[in-house]
XYZ file of C-alpha atoms in Angstrom:
764
model
C 11.727 21.352 7.219
C 11.922 23.653 4.368
C 13.258 22.528 0.805
C 15.893 24.291 -0.721
C 14.702 26.834 -3.255
C 16.817 27.485 -6.240
C 19.230 24.711 -5.528
C 18.802 23.217 -9.170
C 20.093 26.693 -10.616
C 23.284 27.010 -8.404
C 24.205 23.011 -9.090
C 23.848 23.862 -12.531
C 26.360 27.002 -12.641
C 28.718 24.523 -10.486
C 28.661 21.764 -12.905
C 29.152 23.732 -15.973
C 32.171 24.910 -14.556
C 33.410 21.280 -13.484
C 32.515 20.017 -16.992
C 35.406 21.930 -18.691
C 37.817 20.288 -16.417
C 36.253 16.573 -16.441
C 33.767 15.305 -18.564
C 32.196 13.286 -15.631
C 30.719 16.499 -14.118
C 28.228 16.073 -16.645
C 26.888 12.707 -14.725
C 25.351 15.115 -11.941
C 23.721 17.645 -14.206
C 21.845 14.887 -15.927
C 20.669 13.133 -12.888
C 19.884 16.334 -11.281
C 17.631 17.390 -14.063
C 16.326 13.831 -14.317
C 14.795 14.165 -10.598
C 11.368 14.977 -9.583
C 10.921 18.413 -8.259
C 10.431 18.533 -4.245
C 12.840 15.754 -3.629
C 12.309 16.519 0.245
C 11.162 13.039 1.595
C 9.575 14.090 5.066
C 6.130 13.020 5.256
C 3.655 15.678 6.263
C 0.994 15.125 8.897
C -2.108 14.347 7.441
C -5.388 16.074 8.320
C -8.819 14.475 9.023
C -10.834 13.604 5.865
C -14.488 14.706 5.625
C -16.827 12.675 3.589
C -19.616 13.600 1.483
C -22.092 11.637 -0.419
C -23.371 13.328 -3.593
C -26.628 13.491 -5.565
C -27.555 10.048 -6.123
C -28.443 8.679 -9.979
C -30.674 5.465 -10.900
C -28.084 3.535 -13.461
C -30.539 0.632 -14.422
C -34.303 1.149 -15.205
C -34.950 -2.485 -14.735
C -36.427 -3.569 -11.808
C -34.190 -5.814 -10.123
C -34.152 -7.832 -6.483
C -32.393 -9.147 -4.076
C -31.272 -13.001 -3.828
C -30.403 -15.473 -6.620
C -33.075 -14.332 -9.333
C -32.035 -10.465 -8.458
C -28.835 -8.540 -8.704
C -25.536 -10.882 -8.375
C -22.820 -8.439 -8.063
C -21.250 -5.613 -9.866
C -17.476 -5.522 -10.895
C -14.847 -3.165 -12.562
C -14.521 -3.031 -16.556
C -10.925 -2.625 -17.884
C -12.282 1.201 -18.453
C -12.243 3.015 -15.180
C -15.805 4.558 -15.887
C -17.776 0.935 -17.138
C -18.672 -1.328 -14.961
C -20.426 -4.978 -15.423
C -23.784 -5.690 -13.676
C -24.815 -9.342 -13.092
C -28.671 -10.279 -13.293
C -29.209 -13.452 -11.080
C -30.929 -14.780 -13.837
C -29.565 -14.819 -17.276
C -28.342 -11.508 -17.893
C -25.019 -9.114 -18.116
C -25.087 -5.684 -18.882
C -22.124 -3.341 -19.405
C -22.882 0.088 -18.231
C -21.206 3.677 -18.613
C -21.648 5.372 -15.427
C -20.632 8.913 -16.810
C -23.159 8.536 -19.444
C -25.680 6.480 -17.387
C -26.562 4.060 -20.237
C -26.110 0.523 -21.022
C -23.164 -0.069 -23.637
C -23.942 -3.828 -24.360
C -26.151 -6.797 -22.842
C -25.636 -10.433 -23.117
C -27.550 -13.271 -22.076
C -27.480 -17.155 -21.538
C -29.648 -19.688 -23.008
C -33.275 -20.521 -21.523
C -32.797 -23.059 -18.554
C -29.396 -21.925 -17.782
C -28.762 -20.077 -14.826
C -25.772 -17.317 -14.248
C -24.254 -18.242 -10.754
C -21.760 -15.983 -9.870
C -20.834 -12.483 -10.680
C -19.213 -11.633 -14.499
C -15.586 -10.194 -14.239
C -13.455 -8.517 -16.667
C -10.018 -10.183 -17.510
C -7.593 -6.776 -16.954
C -4.779 -8.750 -19.136
C -6.888 -9.381 -22.076
C -10.013 -7.117 -21.759
C -12.344 -10.252 -22.251
C -15.571 -10.811 -20.053
C -15.719 -13.979 -17.931
C -19.098 -15.604 -16.536
C -19.957 -18.733 -14.972
C -23.596 -20.562 -15.521
C -24.742 -23.960 -13.982
C -21.900 -23.507 -11.283
C -19.503 -25.425 -13.374
C -19.330 -23.396 -16.980
C -17.032 -20.841 -17.901
C -18.126 -18.261 -20.738
C -15.337 -16.038 -22.192
C -16.242 -13.259 -24.628
C -15.385 -9.706 -25.724
C -17.642 -6.639 -26.219
C -17.806 -7.695 -30.107
C -19.448 -10.864 -29.337
C -23.355 -10.876 -29.319
C -24.809 -14.461 -28.531
C -22.960 -16.089 -25.492
C -23.798 -19.600 -26.732
C -21.524 -19.093 -29.562
C -18.577 -17.684 -27.356
C -16.013 -19.701 -25.682
C -16.998 -22.483 -23.419
C -15.048 -24.577 -20.924
C -16.755 -26.717 -18.254
C -14.685 -27.760 -15.382
C -14.716 -30.693 -12.956
C -16.025 -28.809 -9.900
C -18.155 -25.912 -8.613
C -17.118 -22.454 -8.656
C -17.940 -20.210 -5.961
C -16.427 -17.217 -7.300
C -13.752 -15.738 -9.872
C -11.954 -12.579 -8.912
C -10.021 -10.526 -11.155
C -7.784 -7.530 -10.110
C -5.099 -5.264 -11.954
C -1.938 -6.669 -12.405
C -2.496 -10.353 -12.205
C -4.929 -13.004 -14.246
C -8.149 -14.152 -12.756
C -8.328 -16.330 -10.166
C -10.902 -19.101 -9.912
C -12.182 -19.919 -6.179
C -13.922 -23.412 -6.051
C -16.650 -24.080 -3.411
C -14.502 -26.706 -1.733
C -12.067 -23.905 -0.946
C -9.504 -24.742 -3.941
C -7.787 -21.689 -6.087
C -6.530 -22.020 -9.450
C -5.337 -19.401 -11.649
C -7.541 -18.920 -15.192
C -4.706 -19.884 -17.380
C -4.050 -23.241 -15.817
C -7.845 -24.306 -15.773
C -8.191 -23.355 -19.267
C -5.240 -25.550 -20.437
C -7.147 -28.587 -18.474
C -10.304 -28.115 -17.578
C -10.911 -31.675 -16.383
C -8.093 -31.547 -13.806
C -9.002 -32.666 -10.327
C -9.593 -29.952 -7.746
C -8.892 -30.898 -4.503
C -11.071 -30.473 -1.242
C -10.155 -28.010 1.162
C -12.671 -27.497 3.603
C -13.897 -29.635 6.139
C -17.679 -31.289 5.983
C -20.432 -28.887 6.231
C -18.001 -25.993 6.143
C -19.476 -23.156 3.332
C -17.220 -20.318 2.031
C -19.545 -17.062 3.287
C -17.555 -14.110 1.427
C -14.421 -13.670 -0.445
C -11.840 -11.053 -1.746
C -8.592 -10.565 -3.349
C -5.920 -7.789 -3.036
C -2.461 -6.879 -4.697
C 0.334 -6.980 -2.199
C 3.963 -6.415 -3.531
C 2.654 -6.948 -6.871
C 1.414 -10.572 -5.952
C -2.186 -11.540 -5.212
C -3.449 -12.216 -1.808
C -7.082 -14.336 -1.605
C -9.011 -14.307 1.423
C -11.959 -16.218 2.318
C -14.418 -16.368 5.193
C -16.189 -19.699 5.834
C -18.814 -20.879 8.475
C -19.274 -24.221 10.091
C -21.799 -25.005 13.031
C -21.764 -21.110 14.066
C -18.192 -20.860 13.840
C -16.194 -18.792 11.259
C -12.636 -19.189 9.724
C -10.371 -17.165 7.527
C -8.362 -18.810 5.239
C -5.448 -16.864 3.571
C -3.782 -17.721 0.011
C -0.483 -16.178 -0.751
C 0.594 -16.426 -4.507
C 4.160 -15.330 -3.900
C 5.005 -18.121 -1.295
C 1.995 -20.642 -2.417
C 0.641 -21.373 1.197
C -3.014 -21.339 2.674
C -3.223 -20.236 5.827
C -6.002 -20.756 8.153
C -7.190 -18.894 11.597
C -10.286 -19.615 13.743
C -12.350 -16.163 14.085
C -12.548 -16.059 17.999
C -15.690 -13.528 18.799
C -14.249 -12.694 22.345
C -16.871 -11.322 24.822
C -19.501 -10.609 22.578
C -20.131 -14.513 22.082
C -23.983 -14.520 21.215
C -23.910 -11.702 18.201
C -24.143 -13.340 14.571
C -21.877 -12.086 11.837
C -24.235 -10.380 9.247
C -21.319 -8.909 6.528
C -17.645 -8.958 5.975
C -15.324 -6.027 4.397
C -11.527 -5.910 4.370
C -8.514 -3.831 3.395
C -4.746 -4.569 3.360
C -1.468 -2.814 4.248
C 2.040 -4.298 4.173
C 1.822 -6.935 6.569
C -1.752 -7.421 7.651
C -5.379 -7.661 6.695
C -7.934 -5.912 8.700
C -11.359 -7.823 8.516
C -14.218 -5.724 9.500
C -17.105 -7.550 10.382
C -20.865 -6.013 10.958
C -22.588 -8.339 13.846
C -26.051 -8.854 14.838
C -25.794 -6.527 17.680
C -25.165 -3.395 15.168
C -21.248 -3.236 15.934
C -18.471 -3.446 13.426
C -15.571 -5.693 14.812
C -11.669 -5.536 13.585
C -9.724 -8.147 13.060
C -6.357 -8.082 12.055
C -4.584 -11.379 10.113
C -1.363 -11.419 9.316
C -0.365 -12.015 5.583
C 2.782 -13.880 6.332
C 2.231 -16.398 9.291
C 5.013 -17.796 11.481
C 3.877 -21.083 10.910
C 1.263 -21.581 7.998
C 0.233 -25.333 8.734
C -1.027 -24.129 12.138
C -4.525 -23.096 12.682
C -4.306 -20.052 14.391
C -6.885 -18.185 16.533
C -7.644 -14.225 16.422
C -9.382 -12.290 18.170
C -12.203 -9.680 16.957
C -12.007 -6.386 19.252
C -14.709 -3.331 18.999
C -14.183 -0.891 16.084
C -17.801 1.027 16.060
C -20.573 0.718 18.350
C -24.325 0.463 17.327
C -24.079 1.827 13.720
C -27.446 -0.137 13.072
C -30.105 -1.172 14.953
C -29.152 -4.398 16.543
C -32.566 -5.888 15.851
C -32.046 -5.514 11.743
C -31.825 -9.177 10.074
C -31.701 -7.912 6.611
C -30.694 -5.126 4.580
C -27.524 -4.492 6.258
C -24.291 -4.277 4.403
C -20.542 -2.916 5.210
C -17.705 -1.816 2.810
C -14.757 -0.385 3.174
C -14.130 3.083 1.629
C -10.344 4.130 2.626
C -8.129 3.849 5.301
C -10.275 6.008 7.458
C -13.944 5.524 6.223
C -16.395 2.769 5.865
C -20.008 2.569 4.404
C -22.717 1.034 6.480
C -26.233 -0.026 4.937
C -28.967 -0.429 7.529
C -31.553 1.288 9.784
C -29.541 3.531 12.425
C -32.486 3.013 14.778
C -35.179 0.092 15.244
C -38.098 2.404 14.072
C -36.301 4.390 11.515
C -35.756 4.255 7.654
C -32.662 2.322 6.051
C -30.232 4.552 5.665
C -26.436 4.655 3.930
C -23.995 6.186 6.413
C -20.308 7.180 6.209
C -18.472 6.375 9.335
C -14.729 7.628 10.448
C -13.206 4.703 12.280
C -10.026 6.731 13.151
C -12.442 9.122 15.092
C -15.397 6.554 15.617
C -17.827 9.176 14.241
C -20.554 9.397 12.075
C -19.585 11.805 8.959
C -22.907 11.761 7.046
C -25.994 9.583 6.501
C -28.524 9.596 3.870
C -32.180 7.909 3.908
C -33.460 5.105 1.610
C -37.016 5.332 1.906
C -37.638 2.471 -0.760
C -35.568 0.393 1.361
C -32.462 -1.899 -0.055
C -31.552 -5.423 -0.420
C -28.215 -5.310 1.493
C -26.146 -5.227 -0.991
C -23.372 -2.617 -1.537
C -20.508 -2.123 -3.971
C -17.588 0.065 -4.156
C -15.318 1.406 -6.925
C -13.445 4.270 -7.430
C -15.858 7.109 -6.259
C -18.948 5.571 -6.575
C -21.168 3.494 -4.369
C -23.496 1.166 -5.973
C -26.836 -0.500 -4.069
C -30.333 -1.451 -4.850
C -32.797 1.327 -3.726
C -35.949 -0.126 -3.752
C -35.705 -2.464 -6.959
C -33.544 -0.040 -9.107
C -29.809 -0.145 -9.167
C -28.533 3.270 -7.954
C -25.195 5.320 -8.274
C -24.328 7.666 -5.034
C -20.885 9.267 -6.046
C -18.806 9.518 -2.660
C -16.153 12.120 -2.012
C -13.688 12.239 0.570
C -11.966 15.847 1.173
C -9.147 17.187 3.530
C -10.808 18.929 6.200
C -10.390 20.451 10.242
C -10.989 18.044 13.402
C -14.297 19.881 13.350
C -15.135 18.472 10.549
C -14.561 15.189 11.366
C -16.620 15.621 14.460
C -19.630 16.768 12.483
C -19.180 20.400 13.964
C -18.239 22.079 10.678
C -20.770 24.236 9.082
C -21.162 23.451 5.370
C -23.630 23.282 2.701
C -25.646 19.942 2.322
C -27.346 18.422 -0.325
C -31.247 17.481 0.508
C -31.418 14.452 2.285
C -27.483 14.594 3.399
C -27.445 14.808 7.152
C -24.139 15.432 8.845
C -24.638 14.400 12.528
C -22.417 15.552 15.470
C -21.293 12.444 17.212
C -19.503 12.325 20.578
C -17.579 9.416 21.703
C -16.136 8.019 25.292
C -12.832 6.615 23.663
C -12.151 5.177 27.722
C -14.913 2.818 27.684
C -15.739 1.355 24.391
C -14.131 3.274 21.178
C -17.694 4.588 19.909
C -21.361 4.737 20.395
C -23.898 4.496 17.911
C -26.502 6.889 15.940
C -28.782 8.277 18.794
C -27.715 6.185 21.512
C -27.213 8.769 23.799
C -28.154 12.456 24.338
C -26.207 15.450 24.471
C -26.179 15.970 28.262
C -24.333 12.457 28.807
C -22.076 13.073 25.852
C -20.658 16.378 28.033
C -20.377 14.277 31.381
C -18.703 11.332 29.498
C -16.359 13.728 27.744
C -15.723 15.926 31.245
C -14.940 12.395 32.756
C -12.628 11.439 30.328
C -10.515 14.634 30.668
C -9.794 13.858 34.313
C -9.415 9.897 33.461
C -7.038 10.648 30.692
C -4.497 12.104 33.072
C -4.442 9.041 35.615
C -1.702 6.577 34.560
C -3.053 2.896 34.819
C -1.778 0.823 37.810
C 0.739 -1.116 35.840
C 2.564 1.979 34.816
C 2.838 2.976 38.682
C 4.085 -0.542 39.567
C 6.780 0.191 36.555
C 8.273 3.095 37.543
C 9.822 2.131 41.048
C 11.072 -1.053 39.429
C 12.927 0.983 36.609
C 14.650 3.181 39.172
C 16.181 0.228 41.066
C 15.382 -3.325 39.876
C 17.686 -5.524 37.455
C 16.983 -5.692 33.728
C 15.173 -8.744 34.029
C 12.707 -7.775 36.508
C 12.004 -4.614 34.236
C 11.452 -6.973 31.660
C 8.884 -8.765 33.845
C 6.953 -5.796 34.890
C 7.014 -4.077 31.195
C 5.245 -7.208 29.543
C 2.449 -6.795 32.472
C 2.054 -3.234 31.502
C 1.975 -4.028 27.699
C -0.565 -6.167 28.361
C -3.083 -3.803 29.871
C -5.567 -2.409 27.288
C -4.132 0.695 25.663
C -5.590 4.058 26.625
C -5.886 7.288 24.249
C -2.616 8.503 25.951
C -0.490 5.179 25.817
C 1.706 6.623 23.154
C 3.111 9.654 25.921
C 2.946 6.894 28.346
C 5.264 4.381 26.525
C 7.570 7.797 25.633
C 7.851 8.351 29.588
C 8.760 5.150 29.927
C 11.688 5.149 27.331
C 12.792 8.504 29.051
C 13.192 6.771 32.416
C 15.071 3.893 30.938
C 17.392 6.534 29.334
C 17.823 8.459 32.499
C 18.999 5.392 34.612
C 21.633 4.449 31.312
C 22.884 7.955 31.780
C 23.541 7.674 35.671
C 24.415 4.042 34.999
C 26.101 3.343 32.129
C 26.668 -0.197 32.488
C 22.774 -0.188 32.708
C 21.486 -0.817 29.111
C 18.306 -2.470 29.171
C 18.280 -3.493 25.211
C 15.470 -6.108 25.549
C 12.708 -3.445 27.153
C 13.947 -0.725 24.812
C 13.246 -3.001 21.725
C 9.617 -4.132 23.215
C 9.169 -0.381 23.480
C 9.842 0.550 19.685
C 7.707 -2.294 18.653
C 4.511 -0.945 20.083
C 4.943 1.301 16.836
C 3.715 4.283 18.922
C 6.940 5.926 19.511
C 8.916 9.013 17.491
C 12.557 10.471 17.768
C 10.681 13.449 19.781
C 8.722 11.384 21.916
C 11.911 9.912 22.998
C 14.959 11.954 22.323
C 18.285 10.169 23.502
C 17.062 6.990 22.304
C 19.087 6.748 19.027
C 22.165 8.317 20.641
C 21.997 5.637 22.997
C 21.992 3.098 20.617
C 24.595 4.872 18.344
C 26.833 4.936 21.402
C 26.351 1.208 21.621
C 26.859 0.349 18.148
C 23.227 -1.160 18.289
C 22.438 -1.262 14.455
C 19.633 -3.574 15.157
C 17.991 -1.089 17.095
C 18.873 1.721 14.818
C 17.297 -0.073 11.991
C 14.073 -0.691 13.961
C 14.353 3.134 14.961
C 14.802 4.102 11.149
C 12.000 1.734 9.831
C 9.275 3.447 12.258
C 10.376 6.821 13.262
C 9.063 9.617 10.759
C 10.955 12.606 12.409
C 14.453 11.482 12.857
C 17.005 14.699 12.470
C 19.299 14.370 9.554
C 22.534 14.398 11.764
C 20.993 11.412 13.259
C 20.442 9.615 10.122
C 23.847 10.584 8.871
C 25.384 8.973 12.055
C 23.657 5.693 11.367
C 24.988 5.845 7.923
C 28.559 6.289 9.273
C 28.022 3.108 11.721
C 26.320 0.959 8.733
C 29.456 1.651 6.320
C 32.396 0.685 8.657
C 30.880 -1.773 11.030
C 32.832 -4.680 10.361
C 31.246 -7.805 8.472
C 32.147 -10.064 11.516
C 29.938 -7.821 13.759
C 27.095 -7.642 11.376
C 27.595 -11.894 11.332
C 26.639 -11.837 14.832
C 23.812 -9.335 14.770
C 19.936 -10.035 14.216
C 19.019 -7.870 11.219
C 15.584 -7.352 9.686
C 16.255 -8.934 6.055
C 12.785 -7.882 4.520
C 14.165 -5.190 2.381
C 16.584 -7.523 0.862
C 15.937 -10.302 -1.670
C 19.138 -12.024 -2.474
C 22.407 -9.856 -2.904
C 24.059 -13.136 -3.598
C 22.422 -13.092 -7.164
C 24.970 -11.424 -9.672
C 23.727 -8.664 -11.943
C 22.500 -10.714 -15.342
C 24.253 -8.422 -17.569
C 28.125 -7.424 -17.728
C 29.195 -3.807 -17.574
C 29.598 -3.251 -20.982
C 26.726 -5.267 -22.332
C 24.469 -3.190 -19.805
C 25.868 -0.329 -21.017
C 25.302 -1.190 -24.781
C 21.487 -1.979 -23.914
C 20.903 1.279 -21.773
C 22.018 3.234 -24.897
C 18.768 2.417 -26.800
C 20.757 2.518 -29.974
C 23.322 5.227 -29.403
C 26.507 4.035 -31.021
C 29.628 4.339 -28.630
C 31.615 4.189 -31.473
C 30.125 7.516 -33.162
C 31.913 10.743 -32.937
C 30.029 11.872 -29.845
C 31.988 9.703 -27.383
C 34.910 11.089 -26.234
C 38.165 9.564 -24.692
C 35.883 8.457 -21.235
C 33.888 5.924 -23.441
C 36.833 4.475 -25.044
C 38.921 3.961 -21.591
C 35.937 2.244 -20.513
C 35.672 0.124 -23.335
C 39.250 -1.062 -23.415
C 38.482 -2.915 -20.154
C 35.519 -4.197 -19.891
C 36.011 -7.437 -18.031
C 37.431 -5.293 -14.879
C 34.161 -3.227 -14.894
C 32.252 -6.597 -15.195
C 33.924 -7.852 -12.188
C 33.683 -4.724 -10.192
C 29.846 -4.716 -10.697
C 28.958 -8.356 -10.965
C 28.048 -9.013 -7.520
C 26.921 -6.625 -4.721
C 29.743 -5.037 -3.121
C 28.316 -5.228 0.444
C 27.233 -8.394 2.536
C 23.471 -8.932 2.693
C 22.977 -7.734 6.108
C 24.797 -4.611 5.493
C 22.502 -4.200 2.322
C 19.752 -4.217 4.852
C 20.701 -1.685 7.001
C 21.593 0.623 4.128
C 18.109 0.170 2.732
C 17.064 1.399 5.999
C 18.749 4.960 5.455
C 17.363 4.999 1.702
C 13.634 4.631 2.858
C 14.518 7.141 5.937
C 12.718 10.868 5.606
C 14.786 13.717 5.216
C 15.384 17.368 4.056
C 17.969 17.847 1.459
C 19.246 21.014 2.709
C 19.985 19.691 6.343
C 21.285 16.568 5.076
C 23.778 17.841 2.863
C 26.284 19.153 5.203
C 26.473 15.817 6.972
C 27.310 13.859 4.266
C 30.456 15.717 3.364
C 31.496 14.207 6.778
C 31.478 10.403 5.603
C 35.046 9.221 4.550
C 35.774 8.871 0.957
C 35.971 5.283 0.968
C 32.656 4.709 2.502
C 30.941 7.228 0.235
C 33.032 5.113 -2.637
C 31.333 1.691 -1.008
C 27.524 3.162 -0.860
C 28.028 4.537 -4.339
C 29.048 0.928 -5.444
C 25.674 -0.486 -3.810
C 23.653 2.336 -5.045
C 24.569 1.772 -8.627
C 24.273 -2.605 -8.083
C 20.718 -1.578 -6.902
C 20.548 0.282 -10.375
C 21.670 -2.441 -12.387
C 19.447 -4.813 -10.372
C 16.184 -2.515 -11.080
C 17.326 -2.205 -14.623
C 16.954 -6.385 -15.108
C 13.452 -6.150 -15.303
C 10.816 -3.894 -17.311
C 9.289 -2.617 -13.935
C 12.498 -1.326 -13.002
C 11.782 -2.334 -9.319
C 13.521 -4.646 -7.237
C 12.000 -7.949 -5.432
C 11.443 -8.032 -2.201
C 8.686 -7.297 0.495
C 10.042 -4.032 0.970
C 12.944 -2.815 -0.963
C 14.001 0.611 -2.119
C 12.706 2.203 -5.215
C 14.164 3.523 -8.357
C 13.613 7.329 -7.307
C 15.043 6.919 -3.676
C 18.019 5.071 -5.462
C 18.379 7.950 -7.697
C 17.925 10.376 -5.003
C 21.048 9.098 -2.723
C 23.418 8.767 -5.759
C 22.725 12.599 -6.387
C 22.918 13.536 -2.551
C 26.061 11.373 -2.327
C 27.779 13.467 -5.587
C 26.313 17.103 -4.525
C 28.111 16.579 -1.226
C 31.262 14.684 -2.398
C 32.084 15.228 -5.832
C 35.077 16.890 -5.623
C 36.422 14.063 -3.276
C 35.366 11.293 -4.987
C 36.290 12.288 -8.441
C 40.181 12.153 -7.323
C 39.691 8.495 -5.528
C 41.384 5.983 -8.205
C 38.690 3.430 -6.678
C 35.823 5.776 -7.605
C 36.926 6.347 -10.919
C 35.647 3.608 -13.081
C 32.377 3.513 -11.422
C 31.917 7.447 -12.193
C 33.082 6.825 -15.958
C 30.237 3.753 -15.971
C 27.618 6.406 -14.388
C 28.965 8.900 -16.740
C 28.465 6.722 -19.758
C 25.054 5.842 -19.130
C 23.834 9.252 -18.286
C 25.625 10.722 -21.281
C 23.679 8.123 -23.584
C 20.466 9.504 -21.805
C 21.031 12.720 -22.709
C 21.328 11.839 -26.272
C 18.173 10.125 -26.067
C 16.331 13.144 -24.276
C 17.837 15.343 -27.470
C 16.507 13.012 -29.839
C 13.078 13.248 -28.481
C 13.040 17.015 -28.226
C 13.737 17.010 -31.974
C 10.737 14.631 -32.319
C 8.674 16.565 -30.226
C 9.194 19.962 -32.432
C 8.220 18.010 -35.795
C 4.846 16.716 -33.741
C 4.119 19.994 -33.033
C 4.390 21.252 -36.627
C 2.171 18.440 -37.673
C -0.483 19.195 -35.279
C -0.672 22.954 -36.672
C -0.956 21.750 -39.942
C -3.485 19.288 -38.672
C -5.625 22.395 -37.128
C -5.801 24.093 -40.272
C -8.854 22.392 -41.838
C -9.946 25.504 -44.131
C -10.995 25.110 -47.863
C -10.452 21.401 -47.347
C -13.086 19.391 -49.490
C -14.504 15.975 -48.757
C -11.593 13.939 -50.388
C -7.890 15.666 -50.546
C -4.397 14.458 -51.002
C -1.756 16.382 -48.773
C 1.702 16.738 -48.916
C 3.843 17.450 -45.587
C 7.244 18.597 -45.682
C 9.465 18.203 -42.218
C 12.837 19.651 -42.425
């Protein structure tokens, strides 16, 4: 839906008029001016992206090789354009990629061997390397000799050191234990526990940041079986999963890579049959102490030749693309290929005639690999394009040696065929057959329809479980939408029939939207089913603003007793029972950042607020709503909307409910102010922008009503005092900006200056 052009100018005139009657009107003006442009939160539909490989260049002219004496690893430095390259023998080199030159080189003594890649400590800017499995060396760019830098000898052998922005380096030991670097340096000889069983060895590992906390995954192998360990540092739990191969029992896993979203780690593996498989592993399992089993599913078929035993590698580039290193055909040369996992298409490839070592790293927009015996960098770009581009049919210029390959997919039988696996006539026949097959509903769906029309809710749930157990087809989302419409149709004719459990199951398939099942949220509103409404708000991207506002009314009006008996997803709420750390008068003083409340610029409104600090503290000391209501309101804050269509519906909310919502939003703002990052704790909390946006929306829609309510007066005065102090700060910053501009002009006037001069700059 379109945004509202010119709204800021209209509101400014309105506020200027109201400011003459009540100073609280300045609140709306200041918050409105502080908001970012384009506040409409409705997400746009993303176009497919087209991958491209640019001209390659050689970073290291020193011949390297694979194996323990070759290239050990490439890691990001604290500068985005600088990378640490670790040779398997004795040397670490810092390169600047844009200049294609080394900035520094460090080596260990003769007889010592570097055993894992050097990393950068992003918190200190120092470099860390391990030699002889147990010895840590820490240095910076000013150091020359590694033998004279900080040294710590540990009690157990190290497998890998992980370093990532936002947390301290993590040390993974060969026996499976994990320690933070600071804890190890405080006591280097501390005992390290054994996590892995006998003969179990680590094969691959990676670290992610999830909700500002590190999550470490490492894969182990024992007697041909693979296991995944997930170490979460927010809850300090270690979970173990057995990787079940499914039907491809004979294939051997050769390579791993992974990406992460909010709840799952997507583990991808390249097997000896040339296919890429995906395993979804939950970050927070229900029972961390239990050894659980996860099954691999086919993601890409035949991306490399099945008989390739070396020179193969796999890495994730972004949400929809992976890079694969290896020969696409048994007799062909090794290639670097980019695959689109969403459409299962080969986007582009480049031959590597001098061969490769099967090592591949990706940072930012650069792919690092060994081409022959030299470290090579290939810049990678991924631009928005059309579906024709994703299928390789887009005509565009290509770099020499780069080939974009049209690649057709039979989505019904196997999720994708490999490079050169079938000719064009076979592809056309498969595509024609798919068009016919896709319109034929699966047998389970045919059995479900008569059950919906006449059977009981329990019988429908049984048949629905059978349907959901069937392998999903490309039109699965439309079939699920039709099932919901059938259930709602019977609910319309039989009001007593409300298959809540079945509807909840269908919503949790994550394929529905409001447009696919119109009437679902209306039925939930009629039944005051707040749990279903919360689930829809979290998953549907296209909810009309009228429905969003209707949900808000119910969330604000439902009684606490009713909420107590309802199961609500509390993921977005950390702990509403915690009081705000600072009282209202103290909070105001801090937010003023040096602006004196006793000065002449403070009016009677400030003095009235300061006369009763105790009452204000009591009003904002604790959350004004119970935790379950807070979780429901957070779902509203996360929902998509268009301001122009939402504002008229917000005017229909009763004044006391508007006041309650404003109090809750102000409480969230105070919770944000307790830490320097201005964020709330929890897995999926509201952001500061969402909080401020909704404060503005409520005041825009109900300002003239709220300002007359006695219960809301003190809250508005508190907001007003905070915003007024921010205006004073902005005013002072503007004055400083003018002075800096003048300094810059004076600095640019360098005519008639000698090698040495004394200048006096006067600021007025």
